[in-house]
XYZ file of N, CA and C in Angstrom:
717
model
N 6.687 3.611 3.179
C 5.751 2.833 3.731
C 5.062 1.956 2.628
N 4.995 0.733 2.874
C 4.352 -0.251 2.062
C 2.865 0.399 1.531
N 2.487 0.190 0.278
C 1.348 0.724 -0.191
C 0.118 0.258 0.576
N 0.105 -1.108 0.881
C -1.040 -1.747 1.466
C -0.810 -2.001 3.045
N 0.174 -1.259 3.627
C 0.367 -1.454 5.097
C -0.907 -0.984 5.770
N -1.210 -1.687 6.762
C -2.514 -1.375 7.640
C -2.271 0.143 8.046
N -3.455 0.907 7.971
C -3.366 2.264 8.285
C -2.885 2.566 9.674
N -3.310 1.593 10.714
C -2.865 1.876 12.109
C -1.284 1.806 12.231
N -0.661 1.008 11.327
C 0.711 0.899 11.446
C 1.357 2.174 10.731
N 0.623 2.714 9.638
C 1.187 3.930 9.074
C 1.061 5.099 10.096
N -0.046 5.121 10.998
C -0.120 6.205 11.960
C 1.057 6.083 12.804
N 1.418 4.803 13.319
C 2.415 4.473 14.337
C 3.812 5.026 13.657
N 4.031 4.769 12.583
C 5.258 5.135 11.901
C 5.396 6.578 11.824
N 4.277 7.261 11.329
C 4.263 8.702 11.048
C 4.448 9.463 12.366
N 3.670 8.942 13.457
C 3.810 9.556 14.739
C 5.166 9.488 15.320
N 5.662 8.340 15.265
C 7.134 8.010 15.717
C 7.967 8.891 15.155
N 8.028 9.073 13.842
C 8.981 9.907 13.000
C 8.765 11.372 13.586
N 7.607 11.873 13.812
C 7.470 13.173 14.354
C 8.124 13.286 15.764
N 7.828 12.308 16.533
C 8.526 12.361 17.924
C 10.085 12.323 17.844
N 10.577 11.657 16.903
C 12.110 11.660 16.738
C 12.470 13.044 16.246
N 11.776 13.611 15.210
C 12.142 14.904 14.751
C 12.073 16.012 15.839
N 10.970 15.909 16.582
C 10.747 16.962 17.716
C 11.757 16.787 18.687
N 12.212 15.702 18.966
C 13.307 15.534 20.115
C 14.658 15.757 19.557
N 14.900 15.726 18.235
C 16.076 15.883 17.689
C 16.886 14.558 17.464
N 16.119 13.420 17.863
C 16.843 12.125 17.721
C 16.729 11.509 16.379
N 16.182 12.374 15.381
C 16.208 11.905 13.981
C 17.633 12.041 13.481
N 18.405 12.974 14.151
C 19.840 13.223 13.758
C 20.804 13.003 14.820
N 20.290 13.017 16.117
C 21.298 12.819 17.186
C 21.405 11.390 17.504
N 22.533 10.862 17.715
C 22.706 9.388 17.895
C 22.181 8.909 19.302
N 21.835 7.816 19.313
C 21.260 7.071 20.525
C 21.492 5.646 20.499
N 21.428 4.832 21.469
C 21.667 3.325 21.478
C 20.329 2.707 21.168
N 20.257 2.253 19.732
C 19.102 1.631 19.270
C 19.042 0.352 19.807
N 20.089 -0.273 20.306
C 19.994 -1.653 20.905
C 19.229 -1.581 22.343
N 19.117 -0.382 22.850
C 18.563 -0.254 24.194
C 17.411 0.557 24.052
N 16.673 0.570 22.851
C 15.442 1.347 22.793
C 14.226 0.409 22.617
N 13.286 0.569 23.310
C 12.074 -0.182 23.410
C 10.933 0.446 22.635
N 9.997 -0.208 22.004
C 8.789 0.208 21.499
C 7.526 -0.516 22.168
N 6.836 0.263 22.876
C 5.714 -0.276 23.690
C 4.446 0.711 23.437
N 3.372 0.054 22.661
C 2.283 0.808 22.199
C 1.041 0.348 22.947
N 0.045 1.119 23.121
C -1.230 0.592 23.630
C -2.104 0.619 22.419
N -2.873 -0.617 22.141
C -3.739 -0.704 21.009
C -4.718 -1.806 21.460
N -6.063 -1.598 21.152
C -7.021 -2.646 21.570
C -7.652 -3.223 20.522
N -7.680 -2.577 19.331
C -8.488 -3.117 18.232
C -7.804 -3.814 17.111
N -6.577 -3.741 17.098
C -5.914 -4.267 15.939
C -5.780 -3.308 14.815
N -6.012 -3.751 13.610
C -6.025 -2.829 12.419
C -7.210 -3.035 11.505
N -7.634 -2.032 10.786
C -8.968 -2.130 10.025
C -8.707 -2.973 8.870
N -7.590 -3.207 8.250
C -7.363 -4.069 7.136
C -7.493 -5.482 7.542
N -7.630 -5.875 8.847
C -7.795 -7.194 9.208
C -9.180 -7.597 8.659
N -10.287 -6.840 8.851
C -11.554 -7.333 8.365
C -11.668 -7.378 6.930
N -11.033 -6.516 6.204
C -11.161 -6.545 4.758
C -10.781 -7.808 4.056
N -9.588 -8.313 4.280
C -9.204 -9.651 3.694
C -10.128 -10.875 4.177
N -10.737 -10.644 5.417
C -11.627 -11.783 5.986
C -12.719 -12.049 4.875
N -13.193 -11.050 4.270
C -14.237 -11.213 3.315
C -13.882 -12.282 2.219
N -12.672 -12.203 1.892
C -12.035 -13.125 0.837
C -12.117 -14.525 1.384
N -11.685 -14.637 2.744
C -11.580 -15.938 3.382
C -12.954 -16.596 3.475
N -13.988 -15.732 3.787
C -15.348 -16.244 3.987
C -16.040 -16.507 2.669
N -15.492 -16.320 1.500
C -16.329 -16.510 0.294
C -16.917 -17.960 0.163
N -16.105 -19.000 0.646
C -16.522 -20.413 0.690
C -17.882 -20.457 1.384
N -17.937 -19.671 2.502
C -19.224 -19.806 3.332
C -20.410 -19.278 2.510
N -20.206 -18.225 1.779
C -21.291 -17.727 1.028
C -21.670 -18.735 -0.161
N -20.651 -19.306 -0.795
C -20.927 -20.231 -1.760
C -21.691 -21.523 -1.225
N -21.269 -21.938 -0.013
C -21.893 -22.972 0.610
C -23.388 -22.700 0.894
N -23.700 -21.412 1.260
C -25.106 -21.039 1.553
C -25.982 -21.172 0.207
N -25.316 -20.797 -0.887
C -25.982 -20.859 -2.187
C -26.302 -22.374 -2.519
N -25.352 -23.226 -2.289
C -25.401 -24.663 -2.691
C -26.540 -25.324 -1.933
N -26.709 -24.802 -0.591
C -27.719 -25.498 0.220
C -29.093 -25.015 -0.026
N -29.202 -24.009 -0.873
C -30.600 -23.486 -1.124
C -31.256 -24.259 -2.008
N -32.639 -24.536 -1.572
C -33.532 -25.389 -2.361
C -33.844 -24.772 -3.704
N -34.086 -23.500 -3.667
C -34.393 -22.814 -5.085
C -33.185 -22.774 -5.887
N -31.910 -22.735 -5.337
C -30.618 -22.859 -6.153
C -30.620 -24.161 -6.825
N -30.886 -25.223 -5.907
C -30.768 -26.687 -6.575
C -31.735 -26.930 -7.716
N -32.765 -26.234 -7.859
C -33.692 -26.418 -8.904
C -33.217 -25.759 -10.298
N -32.137 -25.043 -10.156
C -31.583 -24.507 -11.465
C -30.822 -25.497 -12.231
N -30.716 -25.288 -13.558
C -29.927 -26.370 -14.270
C -28.466 -26.206 -13.868
N -27.842 -27.338 -14.012
C -26.489 -27.579 -13.450
C -25.440 -26.432 -14.051
N -25.469 -26.108 -15.259
C -24.648 -25.136 -15.920
C -24.881 -23.832 -15.284
N -26.152 -23.453 -15.071
C -26.468 -22.207 -14.549
C -25.967 -22.093 -13.173
N -26.182 -23.125 -12.368
C -25.520 -23.127 -10.929
C -24.153 -22.796 -10.975
N -23.364 -23.642 -11.852
C -21.965 -23.283 -11.839
C -21.547 -21.909 -12.229
N -22.261 -21.339 -13.158
C -21.982 -19.915 -13.624
C -22.261 -19.000 -12.446
N -23.310 -19.125 -11.689
C -23.763 -18.293 -10.617
C -22.621 -18.356 -9.450
N -22.196 -19.684 -9.257
C -21.219 -19.784 -8.200
C -19.904 -19.134 -8.626
N -19.514 -19.242 -9.944
C -18.229 -18.710 -10.425
C -18.382 -17.134 -10.286
N -19.512 -16.606 -10.789
C -19.676 -15.145 -10.709
C -19.770 -14.575 -9.392
N -20.406 -15.256 -8.558
C -20.546 -14.844 -7.030
C -19.116 -14.775 -6.367
N -18.349 -15.850 -6.672
C -17.062 -15.957 -6.103
C -16.171 -14.802 -6.657
N -16.271 -14.440 -7.955
C -15.541 -13.312 -8.535
C -15.972 -11.952 -7.961
N -17.361 -11.799 -7.798
C -17.919 -10.567 -7.311
C -17.472 -10.324 -5.858
N -17.471 -11.425 -5.106
C -17.198 -11.379 -3.614
C -15.705 -10.770 -3.412
N -14.813 -11.296 -4.354
C -13.361 -10.867 -4.160
C -12.995 -9.598 -4.958
N -14.015 -9.010 -5.676
C -13.459 -7.879 -6.456
C -13.327 -6.684 -5.382
N -12.156 -6.021 -5.594
C -11.793 -4.877 -4.693
C -11.333 -5.274 -3.331
N -11.321 -6.638 -3.021
C -10.801 -7.035 -1.772
C -9.271 -7.315 -1.811
N -8.644 -6.844 -0.793
C -7.197 -6.899 -0.549
C -6.670 -8.279 -0.632
N -5.690 -8.490 -1.344
C -4.917 -9.956 -1.173
C -4.348 -10.082 0.217
N -4.155 -11.146 0.682
C -3.574 -11.417 1.896
C -2.028 -11.417 1.789
N -1.444 -10.542 2.351
C 0.015 -10.359 2.226
C 0.678 -10.182 3.524
N 1.949 -10.006 3.688
C 2.685 -9.694 4.895
C 2.326 -8.285 5.264
N 1.803 -7.428 4.345
C 1.454 -6.145 4.753
C 0.026 -5.927 5.295
N -0.932 -6.812 4.824
C -2.357 -6.718 5.251
C -2.659 -7.611 6.407
N -1.934 -8.874 6.372
C -2.326 -9.854 7.371
C -2.076 -9.336 8.816
N -0.861 -8.631 8.997
C -0.623 -8.102 10.386
C -1.701 -7.275 11.162
N -2.757 -6.884 10.303
C -3.824 -6.305 10.933
C -4.379 -7.112 12.030
N -4.175 -8.431 11.795
C -4.665 -9.431 12.827
C -4.061 -9.384 14.176
N -2.786 -8.949 14.210
C -1.813 -8.949 15.300
C -1.466 -7.486 15.704
N -2.112 -7.114 16.819
C -1.806 -5.646 17.143
C -0.341 -5.435 17.427
N 0.340 -6.535 17.824
C 1.794 -6.290 18.173
C 2.588 -5.897 16.914
N 2.140 -6.217 15.727
C 2.844 -5.806 14.604
C 2.907 -4.234 14.423
N 2.090 -3.590 15.175
C 2.263 -2.120 15.164
C 3.528 -1.684 15.794
N 3.803 -2.283 16.902
C 5.123 -1.963 17.585
C 6.268 -2.593 16.740
N 6.074 -3.896 16.239
C 7.143 -4.427 15.363
C 7.435 -3.724 14.228
N 6.456 -3.014 13.514
C 6.611 -2.348 12.349
C 7.490 -1.115 12.719
N 7.258 -0.432 13.793
C 8.069 0.702 14.202
C 9.453 0.335 14.496
N 9.644 -0.797 15.114
C 11.007 -1.364 15.606
C 11.754 -1.659 14.136
N 11.039 -2.165 13.282
C 11.595 -2.501 12.010
C 11.907 -1.320 11.161
N 11.106 -0.298 11.149
C 11.292 0.943 10.272
C 12.423 1.685 10.790
N 12.603 1.810 12.127
C 13.578 2.715 12.674
C 14.742 1.988 13.224
N 14.828 0.591 12.992
C 15.965 -0.252 13.369
C 16.121 -0.154 15.057
N 15.086 -0.431 15.752
C 15.252 -0.320 17.230
C 15.328 -1.795 17.683
N 16.235 -2.085 18.528
C 16.466 -3.466 18.837
C 16.082 -3.899 20.232
N 15.448 -2.976 21.048
C 15.064 -3.316 22.457
C 13.709 -4.160 22.246
N 13.087 -4.510 23.393
C 11.740 -5.242 23.225
C 10.782 -4.381 22.625
N 9.706 -5.031 21.986
C 8.675 -4.369 21.327
C 7.473 -5.194 21.513
N 6.403 -4.493 21.967
C 5.175 -5.233 22.247
C 4.025 -4.215 22.485
N 2.828 -4.693 22.336
C 1.635 -3.890 22.555
C 0.964 -4.168 23.781
N 0.138 -3.229 24.349
C -0.648 -3.462 25.636
C -2.034 -3.267 25.259
N -2.886 -4.131 25.729
C -4.289 -3.954 25.543
C -5.006 -3.765 26.956
N -5.351 -2.588 27.259
C -6.181 -2.347 28.492
C -7.391 -1.600 28.174
N -7.997 -1.987 26.851
C -9.194 -1.281 26.430
C -8.961 0.195 26.324
N -9.859 0.962 26.988
C -9.711 2.396 26.848
C -8.583 2.938 27.585
N -7.806 2.195 28.410
C -6.695 2.653 29.125
C -5.410 2.051 28.423
N -5.472 1.671 27.271
C -4.318 1.021 26.681
C -3.111 1.855 26.482
N -3.258 3.236 26.227
C -2.150 3.922 26.062
C -1.421 4.216 27.339
N -2.274 4.397 28.365
C -1.765 4.508 29.921
C -1.062 3.305 30.369
N -1.574 2.090 29.825
C -0.941 0.887 30.277
C 0.348 0.733 29.614
N 0.471 1.148 28.388
C 1.773 1.127 27.664
C 2.830 2.061 28.375
N 2.387 3.244 28.757
C 3.311 4.177 29.419
C 3.782 3.612 30.776
N 2.771 2.922 31.429
C 3.093 2.297 32.702
C 4.296 1.205 32.498
N 4.100 0.442 31.409
C 5.040 -0.646 31.116
C 6.457 -0.059 30.699
N 6.423 1.124 29.980
C 7.492 1.834 29.562
C 8.385 2.425 30.914
N 7.586 2.967 31.689
C 8.201 3.552 32.928
C 8.772 2.452 33.773
N 8.041 1.272 33.887
C 8.682 0.121 34.702
C 9.893 -0.360 34.225
N 9.944 -0.447 32.686
C 11.082 -0.999 32.143
C 12.341 -0.076 32.190
N 11.967 1.208 32.250
C 13.158 2.248 32.273
C 13.694 2.030 33.716
N 12.785 2.041 34.783
C 13.229 2.079 36.145
C 14.085 0.719 36.420
N 13.624 -0.295 35.703
C 14.347 -1.619 35.880
C 15.573 -1.781 35.100
N 15.852 -0.683 34.288
C 16.937 -0.651 33.394
C 16.968 -1.778 32.295
N 15.781 -2.023 31.971
C 15.721 -3.043 30.925
C 15.865 -2.391 29.603
N 15.834 -1.170 29.498
C 16.213 -0.406 28.294
C 16.331 1.071 28.710
N 16.930 1.862 27.814
C 17.196 3.349 28.151
C 16.380 4.347 27.514
N 15.745 3.857 26.424
C 14.699 4.815 25.732
C 13.475 3.998 25.497
N 12.343 4.754 25.667
C 11.201 3.949 25.168
C 10.271 4.851 24.360
N 9.952 4.324 23.190
C 8.935 4.823 22.318
C 7.646 4.231 22.721
N 6.839 5.066 23.053
C 5.503 4.535 23.795
C 4.406 5.578 23.551
N 3.217 5.055 23.775
C 2.000 5.858 23.584
C 0.762 5.003 23.107
N -0.057 5.543 22.462
C -1.365 4.907 22.079
C -1.479 5.054 20.494
N -1.886 3.941 19.918
C -2.262 3.945 18.372
C -3.516 3.203 18.230
N -4.595 3.745 17.737
C -5.742 3.011 17.486
C -6.555 3.721 16.263
N -6.956 2.732 15.441
C -7.669 3.195 14.136
C -8.556 2.087 13.644
N -9.740 1.849 14.415
C -10.544 0.728 14.028
C -11.936 1.182 14.300
N -12.452 1.965 13.398
C -13.789 2.488 13.459
C -14.641 1.885 12.255
N -14.431 0.579 12.012
C -15.258 -0.097 10.912
C -16.641 -0.316 11.464
N -17.603 -0.491 10.479
C -18.967 -0.729 10.806
C -19.213 -1.991 11.846
N -18.446 -3.082 11.627
C -18.811 -4.201 12.628
C -18.467 -3.771 14.093
N -17.436 -2.946 14.258
C -17.059 -2.446 15.695
C -18.299 -1.621 16.141
N -18.880 -0.705 15.486
C -19.950 0.095 15.954
C -21.173 -0.837 16.171
N -21.452 -1.798 15.407
C -22.657 -2.719 15.645
C -22.440 -3.447 16.886
N -21.189 -4.158 17.013
C -20.992 -4.876 18.153
C -21.087 -4.120 19.485
N -20.352 -2.878 19.559
C -20.375 -2.078 20.724
C -21.844 -1.690 20.972
N -22.564 -1.369 20.109
C -24.060 -0.961 20.265
C -24.857 -2.084 20.809
N -24.488 -3.393 20.280
C -25.311 -4.405 20.783
C -25.062 -4.672 22.272
N -23.868 -4.493 22.777
C -23.583 -4.604 24.169
C -23.927 -3.493 25.010
N -24.534 -2.511 24.548
C -24.794 -1.289 25.335
C -23.630 -0.462 25.772
N -22.499 -0.606 24.970
C -21.388 0.330 25.335
C -21.326 1.609 24.888
N -21.967 1.820 23.708
C -21.856 3.200 23.093
C -22.968 4.143 23.479
N -22.583 5.428 23.664
C -23.498 6.474 23.980
C -24.348 6.852 22.680
N -25.569 7.030 22.842
C -26.432 7.445 21.726
C -26.406 8.948 21.544
N -25.952 9.755 22.484
C -26.307 11.209 22.433
C -25.071 12.082 22.766
N -23.865 11.449 23.002
C -22.643 12.246 23.327
C -21.857 11.593 24.387
N -20.686 12.318 24.524
C -19.651 11.813 25.383
C -19.517 12.679 26.605
N -19.628 12.056 27.847
C -19.541 12.934 29.136
C -18.724 11.931 30.132
N -17.434 11.932 29.870
C -16.617 11.014 30.746
C -16.540 11.549 32.213
N -16.585 10.717 33.092
C -16.531 11.007 34.551
C -17.654 11.898 34.969
N -18.784 11.646 34.392
C -19.991 12.449 34.705
C -21.145 11.606 35.167
N -22.020 11.906 36.022
C -23.127 11.275 36.427
C -23.991 10.947 35.376
N -24.132 11.797 34.287
C -24.909 11.533 33.120
C -24.394 10.754 32.044
N -23.131 10.128 32.260
C -22.482 9.344 31.196
C -23.322 8.066 30.894
N -23.548 7.814 29.743
C -24.376 6.611 29.375
C -23.670 5.786 28.189
N -22.328 5.743 28.216
C -21.639 4.906 27.177
C -20.444 5.835 26.734
N -19.759 5.218 25.825
C -18.622 6.051 25.289
C -18.773 6.176 23.689
N -17.921 7.215 23.194
C -17.922 7.619 21.770
C -16.610 7.132 21.257
N -16.549 6.250 20.263
C -15.468 5.774 19.549
C -14.587 6.921 18.917
N -13.396 6.795 18.994
C -12.411 7.732 18.447
C -11.239 6.935 17.989
N -10.357 7.710 17.136
C -9.018 7.017 16.610
C -8.018 8.094 16.754
N -6.854 7.666 16.673
C -5.707 8.632 16.719
C -4.373 7.941 17.053
N -3.391 8.846 17.191
C -1.999 8.256 17.561
C -1.219 9.339 18.464
N -0.676 8.903 19.498
C 0.123 9.734 20.372
C 1.331 9.026 20.778
N 2.603 9.596 20.381
C 3.797 8.966 20.837
C 4.781 9.839 21.604
N 5.305 9.207 22.628
C 6.246 9.810 23.564
C 7.582 9.125 23.421
N 8.668 9.867 23.586
C 10.065 9.378 23.802
C 10.362 9.530 25.351
N 10.512 8.476 26.061
C 10.672 8.425 27.527
C 12.100 8.012 27.783
N 12.751 8.761 28.746
C 14.082 8.344 29.404
C 13.945 8.627 30.807
N 14.924 8.001 31.468
C 15.206 8.352 32.803
C 15.648 9.797 32.972
N 15.265 10.441 33.902
C 15.522 11.961 34.098
C 16.989 12.224 34.103
N 17.774 11.345 34.868
C 19.096 11.681 34.958
C 19.824 11.557 33.449
N 19.383 10.534 32.791
C 19.880 10.358 31.423
C 19.479 11.532 30.527
N 18.311 11.880 30.567
C 17.734 13.029 29.755
C 18.497 14.415 30.001
N 18.751 14.493 31.287
C 19.609 15.677 31.739
C 21.011 15.730 31.096
N 21.693 14.469 31.383
C 23.098 14.229 30.926
C 23.104 14.415 29.365
N 22.194 14.105 28.603
C 22.116 14.038 27.231
C 21.722 15.401 26.608
N 21.313 16.319 27.554
C 20.851 17.714 27.043
C 19.580 17.626 26.283
N 18.643 16.698 26.462
C 17.393 16.695 25.942
C 16.382 17.687 26.512
N 15.532 18.046 25.440
C 14.261 18.909 25.743
C 13.331 18.128 26.684
N 13.019 18.603 27.897
C 12.059 17.751 28.768
C 10.895 18.501 28.933
N 9.795 17.854 28.414
C 8.432 18.553 28.488
C 7.725 18.145 29.776
N 7.987 17.067 30.279
C 7.281 16.671 31.583
C 7.987 15.520 32.286
N 7.767 15.470 33.541
C 8.373 14.353 34.416
C 7.259 13.596 35.043
N 7.229 12.258 34.780
C 6.244 11.343 35.290
C 6.733 10.959 36.768
N 6.040 11.345 37.612
C 6.273 11.170 39.114
C 5.810 9.855 39.589
N 4.666 9.485 39.094
C 4.076 8.103 39.639
C 3.069 7.641 38.752
N 2.801 6.420 38.727
C 1.773 5.849 38.055
C 0.967 4.782 38.966
N -0.395 4.917 38.756
C -1.135 3.928 39.664
C -2.216 3.287 38.679
N -2.826 2.158 39.144
C -3.739 1.465 38.276
C -4.718 0.795 39.309
N -6.019 0.584 38.914
C -6.945 -0.206 39.667
C -7.988 -0.774 38.742
N -8.672 -1.786 39.413
C -9.813 -2.358 38.581
C -11.060 -2.262 39.349
N -12.129 -2.264 38.649
C -13.442 -2.080 39.241
C -13.922 -3.205 40.081
N -13.344 -4.461 39.886
C -13.918 -5.492 40.549
C -15.333 -5.923 40.064
N -16.099 -6.491 41.064
C -17.359 -6.847 40.492
C -18.340 -5.654 40.493
N -19.003 -5.534 39.302
C -20.057 -4.354 39.338
C -21.254 -4.848 38.658
N -21.915 -3.787 38.021
C -23.213 -4.176 37.430
C -23.124 -5.039 36.153
N -21.893 -5.013 35.375
C -21.698 -5.547 34.179
C -20.262 -5.365 33.712
N -19.970 -6.049 32.733
C -18.412 -5.932 32.165
C -18.269 -4.578 31.633
N -19.334 -3.848 30.994
C -19.093 -2.659 30.478
C -19.567 -1.420 31.146
N -20.109 -1.691 32.470
C -20.616 -0.648 33.277
C -19.629 -0.314 34.365
N -19.129 0.934 34.455
C -18.126 1.288 35.363
C -18.538 1.247 36.727
N -17.772 0.810 37.668
C -18.071 0.809 39.023
C -17.414 1.903 39.668
N -18.149 2.918 40.356
C -17.451 4.094 40.901
C -16.371 3.892 41.754
N -16.359 2.852 42.670
C -15.291 2.685 43.545
C -13.906 2.300 42.870
N -14.056 1.863 41.630
C -12.847 1.536 40.813
C -12.130 2.665 40.417
């Protein structure tokens, strides 16, 4: 794994490797041309924000230049301050490379897994906010039933608990201040978390024919939306 690969991609690769080992498909042959990668992810990757600081350096310098107090300084002093500020702003900040920039694009999580394990079926991510992993599984089941592919690497990968995310969710009233009580009348927001869970899905007849270990059978999948409610972050019970 590349040294500077976004950590959410590392989670995806590591969890997928565990799923292959657990199923025996790290050694057992399968049709990679017919294997899809479909992950749920809502927040991208944490290294997206880190290189952003490098990009915004010019904004900080423009703020200095527009300051009346700064303008009163001797020209040589101003240039020194600008140069030192630019250097300090970029100290310890990741360079923008093909390994850090993909934090901008959540689909690179699935693409990284397809690349690492040489899987040639469709790869994409599903964003359904807190239901992203379930949305991914739904898409995987639909594709298997439609015979668009024969194996699906699917699940949820999220690792984005940076300070800006906490501040923004707090500002819109989405976070709970005192705990997590899902599906409870006393629920007053959610608690952020991170992690990875990967499933290998196949049609039942294929799994039986291939002698696979079967942990569970998905009999049906349903989805609904709340429609119009009190607000975009407030659940509507009828949903």
